[in-house]
Structure formats: C-alpha cells, structure tokens
JSON list of C-alpha atoms in Angstrom, two decimals:
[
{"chain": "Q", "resi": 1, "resn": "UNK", "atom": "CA", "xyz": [16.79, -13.16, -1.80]},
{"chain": "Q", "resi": 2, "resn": "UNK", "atom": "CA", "xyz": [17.64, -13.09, 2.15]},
{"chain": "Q", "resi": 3, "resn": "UNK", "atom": "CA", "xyz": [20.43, -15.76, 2.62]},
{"chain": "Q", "resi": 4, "resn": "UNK", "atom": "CA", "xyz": [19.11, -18.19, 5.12]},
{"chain": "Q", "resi": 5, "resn": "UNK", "atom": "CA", "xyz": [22.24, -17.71, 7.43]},
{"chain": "Q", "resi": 6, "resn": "UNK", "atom": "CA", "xyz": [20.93, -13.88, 7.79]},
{"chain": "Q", "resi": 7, "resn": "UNK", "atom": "CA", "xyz": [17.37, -14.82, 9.18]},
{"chain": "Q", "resi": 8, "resn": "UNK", "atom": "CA", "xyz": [18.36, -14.62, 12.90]},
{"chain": "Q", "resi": 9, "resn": "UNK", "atom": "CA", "xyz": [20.49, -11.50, 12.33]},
{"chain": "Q", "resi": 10, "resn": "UNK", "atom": "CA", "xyz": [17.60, -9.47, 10.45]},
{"chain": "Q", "resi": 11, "resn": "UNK", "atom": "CA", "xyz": [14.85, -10.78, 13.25]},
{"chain": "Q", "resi": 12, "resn": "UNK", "atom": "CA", "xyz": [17.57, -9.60, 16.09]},
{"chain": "Q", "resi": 13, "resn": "UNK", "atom": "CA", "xyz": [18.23, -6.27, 14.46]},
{"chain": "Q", "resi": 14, "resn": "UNK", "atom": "CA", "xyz": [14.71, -5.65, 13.83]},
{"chain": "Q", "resi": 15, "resn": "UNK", "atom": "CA", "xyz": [12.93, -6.93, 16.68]},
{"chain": "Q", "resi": 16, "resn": "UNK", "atom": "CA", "xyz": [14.57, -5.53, 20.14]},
{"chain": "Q", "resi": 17, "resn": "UNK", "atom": "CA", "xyz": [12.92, -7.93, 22.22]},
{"chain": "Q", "resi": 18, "resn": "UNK", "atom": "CA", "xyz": [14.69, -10.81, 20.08]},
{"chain": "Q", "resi": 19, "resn": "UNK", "atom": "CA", "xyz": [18.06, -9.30, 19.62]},
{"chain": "Q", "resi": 20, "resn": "UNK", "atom": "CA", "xyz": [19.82, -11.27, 22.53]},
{"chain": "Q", "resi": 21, "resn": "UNK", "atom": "CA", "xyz": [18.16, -14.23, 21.96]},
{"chain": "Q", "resi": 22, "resn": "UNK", "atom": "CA", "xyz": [18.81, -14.19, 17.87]},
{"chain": "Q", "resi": 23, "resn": "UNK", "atom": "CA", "xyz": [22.27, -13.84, 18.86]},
{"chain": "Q", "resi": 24, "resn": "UNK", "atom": "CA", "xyz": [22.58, -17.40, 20.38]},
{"chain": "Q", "resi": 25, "resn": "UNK", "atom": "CA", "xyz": [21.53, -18.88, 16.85]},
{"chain": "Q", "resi": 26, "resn": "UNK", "atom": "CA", "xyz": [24.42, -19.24, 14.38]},
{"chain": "Q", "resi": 27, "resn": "UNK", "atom": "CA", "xyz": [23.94, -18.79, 11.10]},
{"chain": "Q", "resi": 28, "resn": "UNK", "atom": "CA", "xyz": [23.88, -22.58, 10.90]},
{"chain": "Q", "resi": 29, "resn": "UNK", "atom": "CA", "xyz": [21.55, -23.24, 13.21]},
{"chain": "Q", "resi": 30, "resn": "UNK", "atom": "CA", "xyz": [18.39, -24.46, 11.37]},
{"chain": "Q", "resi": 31, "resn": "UNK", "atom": "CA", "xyz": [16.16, -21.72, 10.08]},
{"chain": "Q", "resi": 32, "resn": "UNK", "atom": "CA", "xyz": [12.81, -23.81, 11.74]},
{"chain": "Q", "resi": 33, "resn": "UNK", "atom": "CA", "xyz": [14.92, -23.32, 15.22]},
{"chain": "Q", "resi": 34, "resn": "UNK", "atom": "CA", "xyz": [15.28, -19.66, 14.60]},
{"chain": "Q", "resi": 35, "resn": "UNK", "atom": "CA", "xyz": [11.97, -19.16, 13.20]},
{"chain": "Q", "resi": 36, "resn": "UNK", "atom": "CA", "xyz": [9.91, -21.16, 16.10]},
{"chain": "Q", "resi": 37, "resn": "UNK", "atom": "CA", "xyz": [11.90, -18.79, 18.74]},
{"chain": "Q", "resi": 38, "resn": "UNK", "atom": "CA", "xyz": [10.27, -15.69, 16.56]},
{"chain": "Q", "resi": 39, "resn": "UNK", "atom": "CA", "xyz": [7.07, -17.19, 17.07]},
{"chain": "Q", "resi": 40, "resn": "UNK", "atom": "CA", "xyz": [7.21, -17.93, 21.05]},
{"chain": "Q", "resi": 41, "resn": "UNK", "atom": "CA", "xyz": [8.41, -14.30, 20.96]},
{"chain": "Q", "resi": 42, "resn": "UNK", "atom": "CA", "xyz": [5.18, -13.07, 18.89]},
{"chain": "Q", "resi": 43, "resn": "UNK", "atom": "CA", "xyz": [2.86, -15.46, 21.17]},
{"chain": "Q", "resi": 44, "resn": "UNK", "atom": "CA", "xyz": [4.19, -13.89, 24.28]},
{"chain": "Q", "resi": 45, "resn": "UNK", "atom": "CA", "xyz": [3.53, -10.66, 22.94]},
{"chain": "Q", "resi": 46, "resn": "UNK", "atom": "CA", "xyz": [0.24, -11.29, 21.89]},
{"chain": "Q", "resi": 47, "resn": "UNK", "atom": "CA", "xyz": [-0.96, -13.02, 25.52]},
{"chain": "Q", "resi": 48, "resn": "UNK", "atom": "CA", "xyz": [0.59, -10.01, 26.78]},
{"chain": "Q", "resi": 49, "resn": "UNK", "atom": "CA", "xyz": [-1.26, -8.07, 24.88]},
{"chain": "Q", "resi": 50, "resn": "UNK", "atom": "CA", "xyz": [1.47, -5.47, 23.29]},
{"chain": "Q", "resi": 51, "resn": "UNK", "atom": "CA", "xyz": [0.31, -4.81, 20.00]},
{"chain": "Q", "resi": 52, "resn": "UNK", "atom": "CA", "xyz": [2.78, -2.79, 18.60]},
{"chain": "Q", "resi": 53, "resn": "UNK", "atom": "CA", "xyz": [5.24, -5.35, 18.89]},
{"chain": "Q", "resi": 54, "resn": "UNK", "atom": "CA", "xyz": [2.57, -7.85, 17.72]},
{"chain": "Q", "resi": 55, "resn": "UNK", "atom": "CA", "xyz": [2.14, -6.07, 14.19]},
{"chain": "Q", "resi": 56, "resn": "UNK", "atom": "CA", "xyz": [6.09, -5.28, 14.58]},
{"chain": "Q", "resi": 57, "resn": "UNK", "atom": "CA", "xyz": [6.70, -9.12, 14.36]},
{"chain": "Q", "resi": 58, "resn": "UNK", "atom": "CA", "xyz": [3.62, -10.00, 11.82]},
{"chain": "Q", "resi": 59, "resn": "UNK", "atom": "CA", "xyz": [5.42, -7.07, 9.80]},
{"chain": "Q", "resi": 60, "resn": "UNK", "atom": "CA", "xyz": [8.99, -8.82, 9.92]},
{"chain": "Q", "resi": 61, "resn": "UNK", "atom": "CA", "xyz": [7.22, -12.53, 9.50]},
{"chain": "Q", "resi": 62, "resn": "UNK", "atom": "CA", "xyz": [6.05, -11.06, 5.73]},
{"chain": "Q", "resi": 63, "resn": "UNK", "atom": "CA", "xyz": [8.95, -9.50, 4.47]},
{"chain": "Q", "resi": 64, "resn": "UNK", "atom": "CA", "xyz": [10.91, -12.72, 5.72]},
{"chain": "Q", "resi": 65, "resn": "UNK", "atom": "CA", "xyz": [8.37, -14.64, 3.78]},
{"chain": "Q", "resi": 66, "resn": "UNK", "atom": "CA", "xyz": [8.52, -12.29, 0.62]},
{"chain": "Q", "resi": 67, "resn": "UNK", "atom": "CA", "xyz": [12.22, -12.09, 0.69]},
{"chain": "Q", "resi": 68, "resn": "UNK", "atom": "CA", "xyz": [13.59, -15.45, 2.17]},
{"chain": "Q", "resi": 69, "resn": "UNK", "atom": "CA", "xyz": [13.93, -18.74, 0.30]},
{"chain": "Q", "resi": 70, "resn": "UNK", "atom": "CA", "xyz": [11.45, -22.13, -0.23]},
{"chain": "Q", "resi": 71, "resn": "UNK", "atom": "CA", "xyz": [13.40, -23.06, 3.63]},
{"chain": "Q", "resi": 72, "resn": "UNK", "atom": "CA", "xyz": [11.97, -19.65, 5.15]},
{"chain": "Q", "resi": 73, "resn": "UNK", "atom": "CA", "xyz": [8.64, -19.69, 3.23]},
{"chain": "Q", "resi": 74, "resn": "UNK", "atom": "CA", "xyz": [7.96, -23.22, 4.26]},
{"chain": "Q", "resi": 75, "resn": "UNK", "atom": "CA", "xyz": [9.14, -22.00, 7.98]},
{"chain": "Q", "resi": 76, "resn": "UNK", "atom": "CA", "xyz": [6.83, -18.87, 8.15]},
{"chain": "Q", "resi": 77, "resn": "UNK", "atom": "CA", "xyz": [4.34, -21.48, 6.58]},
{"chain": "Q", "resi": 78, "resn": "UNK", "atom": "CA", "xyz": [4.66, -24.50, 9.28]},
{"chain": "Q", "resi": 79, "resn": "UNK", "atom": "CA", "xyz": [6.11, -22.89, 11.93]},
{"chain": "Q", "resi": 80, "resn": "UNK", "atom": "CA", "xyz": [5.16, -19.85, 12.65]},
{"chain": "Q", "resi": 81, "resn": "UNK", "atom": "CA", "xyz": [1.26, -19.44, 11.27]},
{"chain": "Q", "resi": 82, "resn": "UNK", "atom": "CA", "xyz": [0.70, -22.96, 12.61]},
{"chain": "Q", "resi": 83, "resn": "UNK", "atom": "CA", "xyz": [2.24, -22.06, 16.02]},
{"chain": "Q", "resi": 84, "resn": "UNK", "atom": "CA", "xyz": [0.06, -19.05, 16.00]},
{"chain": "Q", "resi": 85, "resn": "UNK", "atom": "CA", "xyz": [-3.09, -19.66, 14.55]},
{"chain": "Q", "resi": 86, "resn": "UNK", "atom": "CA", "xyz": [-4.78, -20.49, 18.21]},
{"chain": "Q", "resi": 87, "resn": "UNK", "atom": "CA", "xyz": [-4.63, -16.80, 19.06]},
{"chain": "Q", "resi": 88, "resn": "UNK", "atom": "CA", "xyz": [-5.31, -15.24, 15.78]},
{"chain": "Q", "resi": 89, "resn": "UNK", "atom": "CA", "xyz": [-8.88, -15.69, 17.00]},
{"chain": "Q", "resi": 90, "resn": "UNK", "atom": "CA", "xyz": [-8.80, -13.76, 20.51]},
{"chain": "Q", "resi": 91, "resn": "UNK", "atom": "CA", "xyz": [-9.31, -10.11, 21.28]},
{"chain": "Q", "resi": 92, "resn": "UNK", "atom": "CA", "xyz": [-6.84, -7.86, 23.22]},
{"chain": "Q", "resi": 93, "resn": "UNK", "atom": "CA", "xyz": [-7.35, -4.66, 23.89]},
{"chain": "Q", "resi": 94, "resn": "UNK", "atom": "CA", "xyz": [-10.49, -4.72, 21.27]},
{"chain": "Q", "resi": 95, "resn": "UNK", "atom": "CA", "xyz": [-8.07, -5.74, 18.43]},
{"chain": "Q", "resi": 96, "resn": "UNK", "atom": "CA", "xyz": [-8.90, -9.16, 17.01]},
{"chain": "Q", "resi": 97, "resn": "UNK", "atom": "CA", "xyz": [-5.23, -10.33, 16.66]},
{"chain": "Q", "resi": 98, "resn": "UNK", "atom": "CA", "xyz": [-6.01, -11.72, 12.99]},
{"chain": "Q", "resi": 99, "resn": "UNK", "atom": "CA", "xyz": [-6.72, -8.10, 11.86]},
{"chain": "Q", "resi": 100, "resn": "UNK", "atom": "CA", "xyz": [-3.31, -7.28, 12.68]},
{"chain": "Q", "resi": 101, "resn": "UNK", "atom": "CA", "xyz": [-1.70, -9.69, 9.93]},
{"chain": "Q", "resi": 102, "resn": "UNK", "atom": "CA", "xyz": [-0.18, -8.42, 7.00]},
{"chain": "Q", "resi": 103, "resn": "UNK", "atom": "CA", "xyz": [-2.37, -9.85, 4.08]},
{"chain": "Q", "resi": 104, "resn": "UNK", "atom": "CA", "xyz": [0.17, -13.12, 2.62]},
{"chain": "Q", "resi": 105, "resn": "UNK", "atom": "CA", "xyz": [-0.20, -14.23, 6.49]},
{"chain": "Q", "resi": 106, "resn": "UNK", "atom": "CA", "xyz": [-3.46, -13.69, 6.73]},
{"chain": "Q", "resi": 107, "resn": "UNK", "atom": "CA", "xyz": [-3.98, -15.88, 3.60]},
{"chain": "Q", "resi": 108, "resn": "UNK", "atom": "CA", "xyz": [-1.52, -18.95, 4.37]},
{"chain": "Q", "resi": 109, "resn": "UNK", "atom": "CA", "xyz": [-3.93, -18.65, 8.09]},
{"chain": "Q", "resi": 110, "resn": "UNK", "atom": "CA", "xyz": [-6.83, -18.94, 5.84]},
{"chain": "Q", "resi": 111, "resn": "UNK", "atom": "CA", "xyz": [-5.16, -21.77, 3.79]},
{"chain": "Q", "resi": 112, "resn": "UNK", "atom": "CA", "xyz": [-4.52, -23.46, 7.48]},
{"chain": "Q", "resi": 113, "resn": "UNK", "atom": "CA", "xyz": [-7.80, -23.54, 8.33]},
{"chain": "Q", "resi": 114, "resn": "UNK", "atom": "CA", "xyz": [-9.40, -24.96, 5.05]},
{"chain": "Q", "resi": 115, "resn": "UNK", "atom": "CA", "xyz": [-6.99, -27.64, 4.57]},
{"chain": "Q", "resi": 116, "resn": "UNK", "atom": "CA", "xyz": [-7.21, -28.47, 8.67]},
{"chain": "Q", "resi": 117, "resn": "UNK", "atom": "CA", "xyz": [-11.20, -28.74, 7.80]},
{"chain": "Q", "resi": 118, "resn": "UNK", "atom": "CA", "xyz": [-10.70, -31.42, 5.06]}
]
C-alpha cells in the first residue's frame, strides 16, 4: 500500500505539469489538499483540451486509488470524481472526456450520479 505521505511525491514524479507544484505539499499536508490540486490540474487540462495529459492523470488517479489507503480512496472518491464529474460529459477534440477514464473511475462517476439522483 502507497504511504499517504508519498501521494504528492508519486503525482509530482509522474505528472510533469504537477511536479513543482507537488513539491510545495509536505508529506503532512493533508492528502484531500494534495489530491484537490491533482484535480484543478486534470480540469485545466481537460478545458484545455490536452488529452494525453488528461488520460495521463485519469491513469495516475486509478493506480492511486488501487494502491493508496481508505484516506486516498475516499479522496479520489470525494475529491477528485466529484470535482470532475461536470466535464466528464463534454467533448474535446471528438473525445467524450468520460471515455477516457480508466474503468474503477468510471464506476465511482457512475456511483456519483445514481446516488446524486436519489
């Protein structure tokens, strides 16, 4: 299991774009802080419109969620599907943006927008 201090680190060292802003988190900072910073990152991306580094960080957001603890689950969870589920539903460059998530985001989106419905 990924130790929660390591989140930032991974995201920085795996995500170019991030790596001088990952560096500014400690690995005390909360993992919610680092994790809503990925997804401003991923939104930006997606408005615009560089997929590549869209399914780059819906790549990274799944193995964080397969590898990192209930505190990163719940964060990939809350924070960044929630964050991101507006634009899951628009089209750039005739990609629907949904398409591009790895299939245990594309369910907790799907879980999102049933239990939003209730």
């Amino acid at each position: 299991m990924l130790p929660d201090s390591k989140v930032s680190q991974l995201i920085g060292n795996q995500i170019t774009g991030m790596s001088s802003a990952m560096q500014l988190f400690s690995g005390r900072d909360k993992v919610s802080k680092v994790i809503h910073s990925f997804a401003d990152y991923t939104k930006k991306m997606i408005q615009l419109g560089r997929l590549d580094e869209v399914r780059r960080c819906f790549t990274m957001a799944a193995v964080l969620y397969h590898n990192g603890s209930m505190v990163v689950k719940n964060a990939i969870e809350g924070v960044y599907v929630y964050t991101l589920s507006p634009l899951l539903h628009t089209r750039q460059q005739h990609t629907n943006m949904k398409e591009l998530l790895p299939v245990t985001l594309l369910r907790i989106h799907r879980h999102h927008l049933r239990t939003s419905a209730i």
